[in-house]
CSV table of C-alpha atoms in Angstrom, one decimal:
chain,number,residue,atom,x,y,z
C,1,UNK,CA,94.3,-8.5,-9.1
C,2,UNK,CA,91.1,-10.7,-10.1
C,3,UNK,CA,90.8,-11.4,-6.0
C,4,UNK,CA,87.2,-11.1,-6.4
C,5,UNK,CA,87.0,-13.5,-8.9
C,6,UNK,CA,90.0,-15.8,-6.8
C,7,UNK,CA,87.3,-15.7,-4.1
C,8,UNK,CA,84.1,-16.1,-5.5
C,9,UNK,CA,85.7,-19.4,-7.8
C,10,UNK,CA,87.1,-20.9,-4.8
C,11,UNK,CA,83.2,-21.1,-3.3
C,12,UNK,CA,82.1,-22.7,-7.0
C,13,UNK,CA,84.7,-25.5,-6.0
C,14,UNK,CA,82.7,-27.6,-4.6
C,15,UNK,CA,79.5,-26.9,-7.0
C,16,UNK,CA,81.5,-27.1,-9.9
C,17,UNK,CA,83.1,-30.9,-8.9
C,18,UNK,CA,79.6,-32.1,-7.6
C,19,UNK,CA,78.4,-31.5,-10.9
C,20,UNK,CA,81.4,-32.7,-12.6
C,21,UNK,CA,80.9,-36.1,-10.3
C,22,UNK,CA,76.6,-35.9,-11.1
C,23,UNK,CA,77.4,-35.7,-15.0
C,24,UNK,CA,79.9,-38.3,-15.0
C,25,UNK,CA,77.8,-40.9,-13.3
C,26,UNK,CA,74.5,-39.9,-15.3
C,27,UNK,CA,76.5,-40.4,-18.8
C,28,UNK,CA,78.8,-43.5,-17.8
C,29,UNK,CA,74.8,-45.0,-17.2
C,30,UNK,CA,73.7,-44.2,-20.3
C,31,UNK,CA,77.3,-46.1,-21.6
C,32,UNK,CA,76.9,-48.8,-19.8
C,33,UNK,CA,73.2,-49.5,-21.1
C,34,UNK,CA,73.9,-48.6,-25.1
C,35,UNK,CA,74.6,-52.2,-25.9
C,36,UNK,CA,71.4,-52.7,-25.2
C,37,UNK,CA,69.8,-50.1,-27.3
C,38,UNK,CA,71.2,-51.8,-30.8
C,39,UNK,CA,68.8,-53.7,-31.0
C,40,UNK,CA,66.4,-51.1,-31.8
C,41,UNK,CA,64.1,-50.8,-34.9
C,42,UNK,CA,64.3,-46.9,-35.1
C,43,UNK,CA,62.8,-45.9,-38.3
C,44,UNK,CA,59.8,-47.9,-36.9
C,45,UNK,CA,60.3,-47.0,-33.1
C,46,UNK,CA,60.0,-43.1,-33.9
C,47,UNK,CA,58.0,-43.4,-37.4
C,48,UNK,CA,54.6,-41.8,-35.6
C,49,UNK,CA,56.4,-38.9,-33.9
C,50,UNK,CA,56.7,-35.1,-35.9
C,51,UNK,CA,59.3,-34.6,-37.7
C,52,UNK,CA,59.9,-31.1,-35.4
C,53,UNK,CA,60.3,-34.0,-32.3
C,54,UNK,CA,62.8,-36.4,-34.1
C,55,UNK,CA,65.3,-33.5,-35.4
C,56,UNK,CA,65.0,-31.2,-32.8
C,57,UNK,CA,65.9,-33.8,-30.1
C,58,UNK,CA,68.1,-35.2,-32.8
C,59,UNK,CA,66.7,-38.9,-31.3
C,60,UNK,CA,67.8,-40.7,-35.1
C,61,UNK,CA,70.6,-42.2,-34.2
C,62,UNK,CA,70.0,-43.2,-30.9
C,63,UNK,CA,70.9,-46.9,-31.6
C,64,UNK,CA,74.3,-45.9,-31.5
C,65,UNK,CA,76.8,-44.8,-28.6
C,66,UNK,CA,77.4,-41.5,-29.5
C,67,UNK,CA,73.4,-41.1,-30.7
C,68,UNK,CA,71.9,-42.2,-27.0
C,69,UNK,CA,75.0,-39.9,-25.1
C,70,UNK,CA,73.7,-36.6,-28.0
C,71,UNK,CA,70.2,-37.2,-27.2
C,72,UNK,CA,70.3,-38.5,-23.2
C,73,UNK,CA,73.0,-36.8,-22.3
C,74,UNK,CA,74.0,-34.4,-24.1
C,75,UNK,CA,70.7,-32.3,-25.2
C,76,UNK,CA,68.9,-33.1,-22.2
C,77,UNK,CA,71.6,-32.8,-19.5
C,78,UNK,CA,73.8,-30.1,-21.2
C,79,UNK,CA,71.8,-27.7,-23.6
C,80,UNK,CA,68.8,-28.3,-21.2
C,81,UNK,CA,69.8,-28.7,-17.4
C,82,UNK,CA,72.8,-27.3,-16.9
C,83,UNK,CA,71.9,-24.2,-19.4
C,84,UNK,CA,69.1,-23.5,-17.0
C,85,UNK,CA,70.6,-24.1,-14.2
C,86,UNK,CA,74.0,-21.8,-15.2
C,87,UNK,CA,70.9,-19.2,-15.9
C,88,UNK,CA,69.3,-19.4,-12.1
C,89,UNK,CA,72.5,-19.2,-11.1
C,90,UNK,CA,73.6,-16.7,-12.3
C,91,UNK,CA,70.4,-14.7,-12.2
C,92,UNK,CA,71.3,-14.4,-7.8
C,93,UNK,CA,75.0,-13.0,-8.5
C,94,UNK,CA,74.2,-9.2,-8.5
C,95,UNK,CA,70.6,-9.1,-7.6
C,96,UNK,CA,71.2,-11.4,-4.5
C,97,UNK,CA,74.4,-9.7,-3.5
C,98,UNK,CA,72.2,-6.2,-3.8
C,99,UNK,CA,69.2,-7.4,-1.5
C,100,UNK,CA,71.5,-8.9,1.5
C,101,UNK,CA,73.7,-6.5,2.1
C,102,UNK,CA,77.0,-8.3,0.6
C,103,UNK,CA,76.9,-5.9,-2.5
C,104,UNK,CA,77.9,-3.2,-0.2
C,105,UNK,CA,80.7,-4.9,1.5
C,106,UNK,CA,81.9,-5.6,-2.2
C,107,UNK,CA,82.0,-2.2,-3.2
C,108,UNK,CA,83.7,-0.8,-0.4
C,109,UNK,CA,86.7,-2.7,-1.1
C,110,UNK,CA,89.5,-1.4,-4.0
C,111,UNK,CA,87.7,-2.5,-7.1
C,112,UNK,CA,85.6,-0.6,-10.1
C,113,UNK,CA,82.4,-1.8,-10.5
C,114,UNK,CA,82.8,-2.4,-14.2
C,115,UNK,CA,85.5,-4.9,-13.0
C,116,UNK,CA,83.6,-6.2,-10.4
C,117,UNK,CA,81.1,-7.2,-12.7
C,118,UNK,CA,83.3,-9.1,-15.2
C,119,UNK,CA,85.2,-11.0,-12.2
C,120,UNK,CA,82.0,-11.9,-11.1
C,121,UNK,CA,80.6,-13.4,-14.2
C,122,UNK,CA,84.1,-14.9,-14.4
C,123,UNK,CA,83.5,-17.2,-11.6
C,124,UNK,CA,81.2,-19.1,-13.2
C,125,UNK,CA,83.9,-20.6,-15.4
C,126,UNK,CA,84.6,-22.8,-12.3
C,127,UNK,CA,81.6,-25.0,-13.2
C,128,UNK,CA,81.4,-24.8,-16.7
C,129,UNK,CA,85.0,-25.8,-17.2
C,130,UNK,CA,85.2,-28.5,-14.3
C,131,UNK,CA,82.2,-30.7,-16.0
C,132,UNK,CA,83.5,-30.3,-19.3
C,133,UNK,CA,86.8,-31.5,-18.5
C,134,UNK,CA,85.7,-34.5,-16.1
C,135,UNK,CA,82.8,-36.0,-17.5
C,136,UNK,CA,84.8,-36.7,-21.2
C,137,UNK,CA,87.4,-38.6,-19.6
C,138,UNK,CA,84.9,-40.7,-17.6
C,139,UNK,CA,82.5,-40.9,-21.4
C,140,UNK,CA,85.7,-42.4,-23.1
C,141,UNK,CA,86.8,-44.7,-20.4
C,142,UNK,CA,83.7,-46.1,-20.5
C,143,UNK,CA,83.0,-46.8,-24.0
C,144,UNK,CA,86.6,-48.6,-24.0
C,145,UNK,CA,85.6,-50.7,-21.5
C,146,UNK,CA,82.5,-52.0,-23.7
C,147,UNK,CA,84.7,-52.2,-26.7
C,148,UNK,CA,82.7,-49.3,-28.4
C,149,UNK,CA,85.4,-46.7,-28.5
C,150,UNK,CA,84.0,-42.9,-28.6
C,151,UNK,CA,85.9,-40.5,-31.4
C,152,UNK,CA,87.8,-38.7,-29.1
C,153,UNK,CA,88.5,-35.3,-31.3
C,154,UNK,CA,84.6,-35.4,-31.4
C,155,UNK,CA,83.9,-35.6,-27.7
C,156,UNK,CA,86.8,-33.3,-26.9
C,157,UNK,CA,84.9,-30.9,-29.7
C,158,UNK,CA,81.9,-31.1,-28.1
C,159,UNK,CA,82.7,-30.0,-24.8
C,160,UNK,CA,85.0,-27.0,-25.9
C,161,UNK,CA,81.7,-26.0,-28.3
C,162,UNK,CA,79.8,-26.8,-24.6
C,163,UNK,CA,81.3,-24.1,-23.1
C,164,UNK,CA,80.7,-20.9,-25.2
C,165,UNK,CA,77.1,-22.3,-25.4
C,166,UNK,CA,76.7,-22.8,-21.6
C,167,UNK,CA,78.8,-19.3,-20.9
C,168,UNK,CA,75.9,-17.7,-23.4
C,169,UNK,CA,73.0,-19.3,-21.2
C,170,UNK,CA,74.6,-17.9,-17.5
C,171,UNK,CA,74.9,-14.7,-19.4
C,172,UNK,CA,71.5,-14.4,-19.9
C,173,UNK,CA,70.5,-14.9,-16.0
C,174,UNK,CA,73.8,-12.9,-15.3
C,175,UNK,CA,72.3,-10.0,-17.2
C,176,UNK,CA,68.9,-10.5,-15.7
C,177,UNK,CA,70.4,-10.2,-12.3
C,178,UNK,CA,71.7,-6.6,-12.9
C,179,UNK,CA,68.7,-5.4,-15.0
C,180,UNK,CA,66.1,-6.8,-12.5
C,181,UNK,CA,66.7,-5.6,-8.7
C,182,UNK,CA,64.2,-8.6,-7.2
C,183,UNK,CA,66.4,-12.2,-7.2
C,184,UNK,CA,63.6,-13.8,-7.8
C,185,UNK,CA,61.8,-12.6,-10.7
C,186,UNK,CA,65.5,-11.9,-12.2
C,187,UNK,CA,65.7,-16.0,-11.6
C,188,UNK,CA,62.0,-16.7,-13.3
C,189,UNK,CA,62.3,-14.6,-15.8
C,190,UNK,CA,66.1,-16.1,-17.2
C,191,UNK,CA,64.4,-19.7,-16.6
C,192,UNK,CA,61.6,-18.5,-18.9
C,193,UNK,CA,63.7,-17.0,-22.0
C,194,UNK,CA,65.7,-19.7,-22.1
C,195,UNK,CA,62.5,-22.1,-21.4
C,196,UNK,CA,60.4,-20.6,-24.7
C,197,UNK,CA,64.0,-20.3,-26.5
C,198,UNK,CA,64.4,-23.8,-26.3
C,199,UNK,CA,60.7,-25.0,-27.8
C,200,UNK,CA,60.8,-22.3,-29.9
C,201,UNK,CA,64.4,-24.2,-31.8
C,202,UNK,CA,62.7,-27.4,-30.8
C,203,UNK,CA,59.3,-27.0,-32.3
C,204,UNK,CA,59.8,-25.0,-35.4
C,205,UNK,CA,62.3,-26.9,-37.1
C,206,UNK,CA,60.8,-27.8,-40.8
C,207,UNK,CA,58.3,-25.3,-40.5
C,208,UNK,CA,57.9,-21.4,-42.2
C,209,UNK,CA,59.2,-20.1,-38.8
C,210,UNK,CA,61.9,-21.9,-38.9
C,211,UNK,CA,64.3,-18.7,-39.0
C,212,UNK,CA,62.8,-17.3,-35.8
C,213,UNK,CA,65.1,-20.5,-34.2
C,214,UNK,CA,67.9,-18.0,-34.8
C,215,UNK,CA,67.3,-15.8,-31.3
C,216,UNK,CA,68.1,-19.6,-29.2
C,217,UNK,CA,71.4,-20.3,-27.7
C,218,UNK,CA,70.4,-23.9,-28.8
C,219,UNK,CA,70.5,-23.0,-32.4
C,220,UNK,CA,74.2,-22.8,-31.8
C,221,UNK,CA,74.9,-26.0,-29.9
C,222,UNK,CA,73.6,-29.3,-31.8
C,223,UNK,CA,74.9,-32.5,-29.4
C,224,UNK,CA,74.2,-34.9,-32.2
C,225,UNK,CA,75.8,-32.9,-35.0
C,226,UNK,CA,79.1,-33.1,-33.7
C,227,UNK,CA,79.2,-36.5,-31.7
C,228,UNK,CA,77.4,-38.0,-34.8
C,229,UNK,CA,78.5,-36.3,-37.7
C,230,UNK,CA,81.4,-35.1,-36.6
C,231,UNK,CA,80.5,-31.3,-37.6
C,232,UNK,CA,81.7,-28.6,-35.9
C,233,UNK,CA,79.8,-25.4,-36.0
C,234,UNK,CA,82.9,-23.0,-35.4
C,235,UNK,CA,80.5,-19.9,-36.2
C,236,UNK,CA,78.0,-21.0,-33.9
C,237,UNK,CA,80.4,-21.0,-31.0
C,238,UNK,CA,81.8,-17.8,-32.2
C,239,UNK,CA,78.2,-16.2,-32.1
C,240,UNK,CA,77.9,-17.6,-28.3
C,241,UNK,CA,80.6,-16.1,-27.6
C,242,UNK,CA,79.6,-12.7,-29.1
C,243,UNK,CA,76.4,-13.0,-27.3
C,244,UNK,CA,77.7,-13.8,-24.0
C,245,UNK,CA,80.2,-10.6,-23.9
C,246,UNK,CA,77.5,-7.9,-25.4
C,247,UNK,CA,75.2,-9.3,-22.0
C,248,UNK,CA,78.0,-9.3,-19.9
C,249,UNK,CA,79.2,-5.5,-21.3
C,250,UNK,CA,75.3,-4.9,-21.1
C,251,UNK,CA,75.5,-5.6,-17.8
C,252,UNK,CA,78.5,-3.9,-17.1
C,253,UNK,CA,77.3,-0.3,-18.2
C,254,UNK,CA,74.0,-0.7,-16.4
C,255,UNK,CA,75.9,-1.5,-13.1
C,256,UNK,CA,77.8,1.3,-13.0
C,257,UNK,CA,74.6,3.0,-13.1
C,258,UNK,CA,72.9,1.6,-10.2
C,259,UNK,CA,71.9,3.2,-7.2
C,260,UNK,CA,73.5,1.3,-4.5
């Protein structure tokens, strides 16, 4: 049981601790240069920017540790890169496995194609769960060693809400790469959504389209809210979630309806 998705983890490995090792360094940077960032004037610093710029990047409290890891780190490198990046990704799964050839080897073996699917999508958990388990431990470390101590139920709260988020975004390409037969336009196009998704939860905030912010994964996922505040938007991750299965079972039912 679960061999394909055995298989096809054991070749994230690698990927999943290189970006583990990449995420750790980029935040312990950020750590080590917040003491210098306390001496900002921020009110003063920011007081020309729009108000959709300052609260969508969530850049108010970025004199503080956990306010220059939410903005730098965390809505840059999580809700931005690595959501994209899960979303190409995933977006070569089915559609790249279709055009060389490996799809067929895949389906000759023992395994439905509804499963086949799911273990596939599966793998991906290698990744998400490798840098959201490494790069915490490497955060708190080194905000001990600076004497500026991290809350540690808020860190470990934002990277358990990291993952539904991040699961949602490889979803997306994931569903692209069934849908779409062509790797690369099933790649653009996931990039895209998720592109416009995130300006349009960026850029409306404060305004009368506010509520349209309500179609982006990012509307789910605030870095700031939770390492600042300490808030935890249980619903939001529950929604992820939802979203992430319905593409997934969206997925599944057109793939047992390919032509292959």
């Amino acid at each position: 049981m679960f061999e394909v998705a055995r298989y096809e983890g054991e070749r994230r490995l690698v990927l999943g601790a290189t970006i583990a090792v990449a995420a750790s360094f980029y935040g312990a940077m950020f750590v080590a240069l917040a003491p210098s960032f306390t001496d900002f004037d921020v009110e003063a610093l920011f007081a020309g920017l729009p108000q959709q710029f300052t609260e969508g990047l969530g850049i108010s409290a970025i004199d503080t540790l956990p306010g220059l890891l939410a903005v730098e780190l965390f809505q840059v490198g999580w809700v931005l890169v690595l959501g994209l990046y899960l979303a190409y990704s995933a977006a070569s799964m089915i559609a790249g496995d279709v055009a060389s050839g490996r799809m067929d080897t895949l389906l000759s073996a023992p395994v439905s194609r509804s499963k086949l699917v799911v273990e596939e999508f599966s793998s991906l958990l290698v990744p998400i769960l490798a840098v959201n388990a490494i790069t915490p431990i490497v955060l708190y470390a080194g905000s001990v060693i600076i004497d500026d101590p991290l809350v540690v139920e808020n860190l470990v709260m934002l990277h358990a809400l990291a993952v539904p988020y991040l699961l949602c975004c490889a979803a997306v390409g994931f569903a692209f790469s069934v849908f779409l037969t062509d790797e690369d336009l099933a790649q653009i196009a996931s990039i895209g959504v998720l592109v416009v998704a995130f300006l349009i939860e960026t850029l409306l905030i404060g305004t009368d389209y506010e509520v349209l912010g309500v179609i982006a994964p990012m509307n789910y996922f605030d870095p700031t809210e939770i390492l600042v505040d300490g808030t935890f938007d249980w619903a939001g991750g529950a929604i992820l979630l939802a979203a992430a299965a319905v593409l997934v079972f969206a997925s599944q039912w057109r793939f047992t309806r390919m032509d292959i």
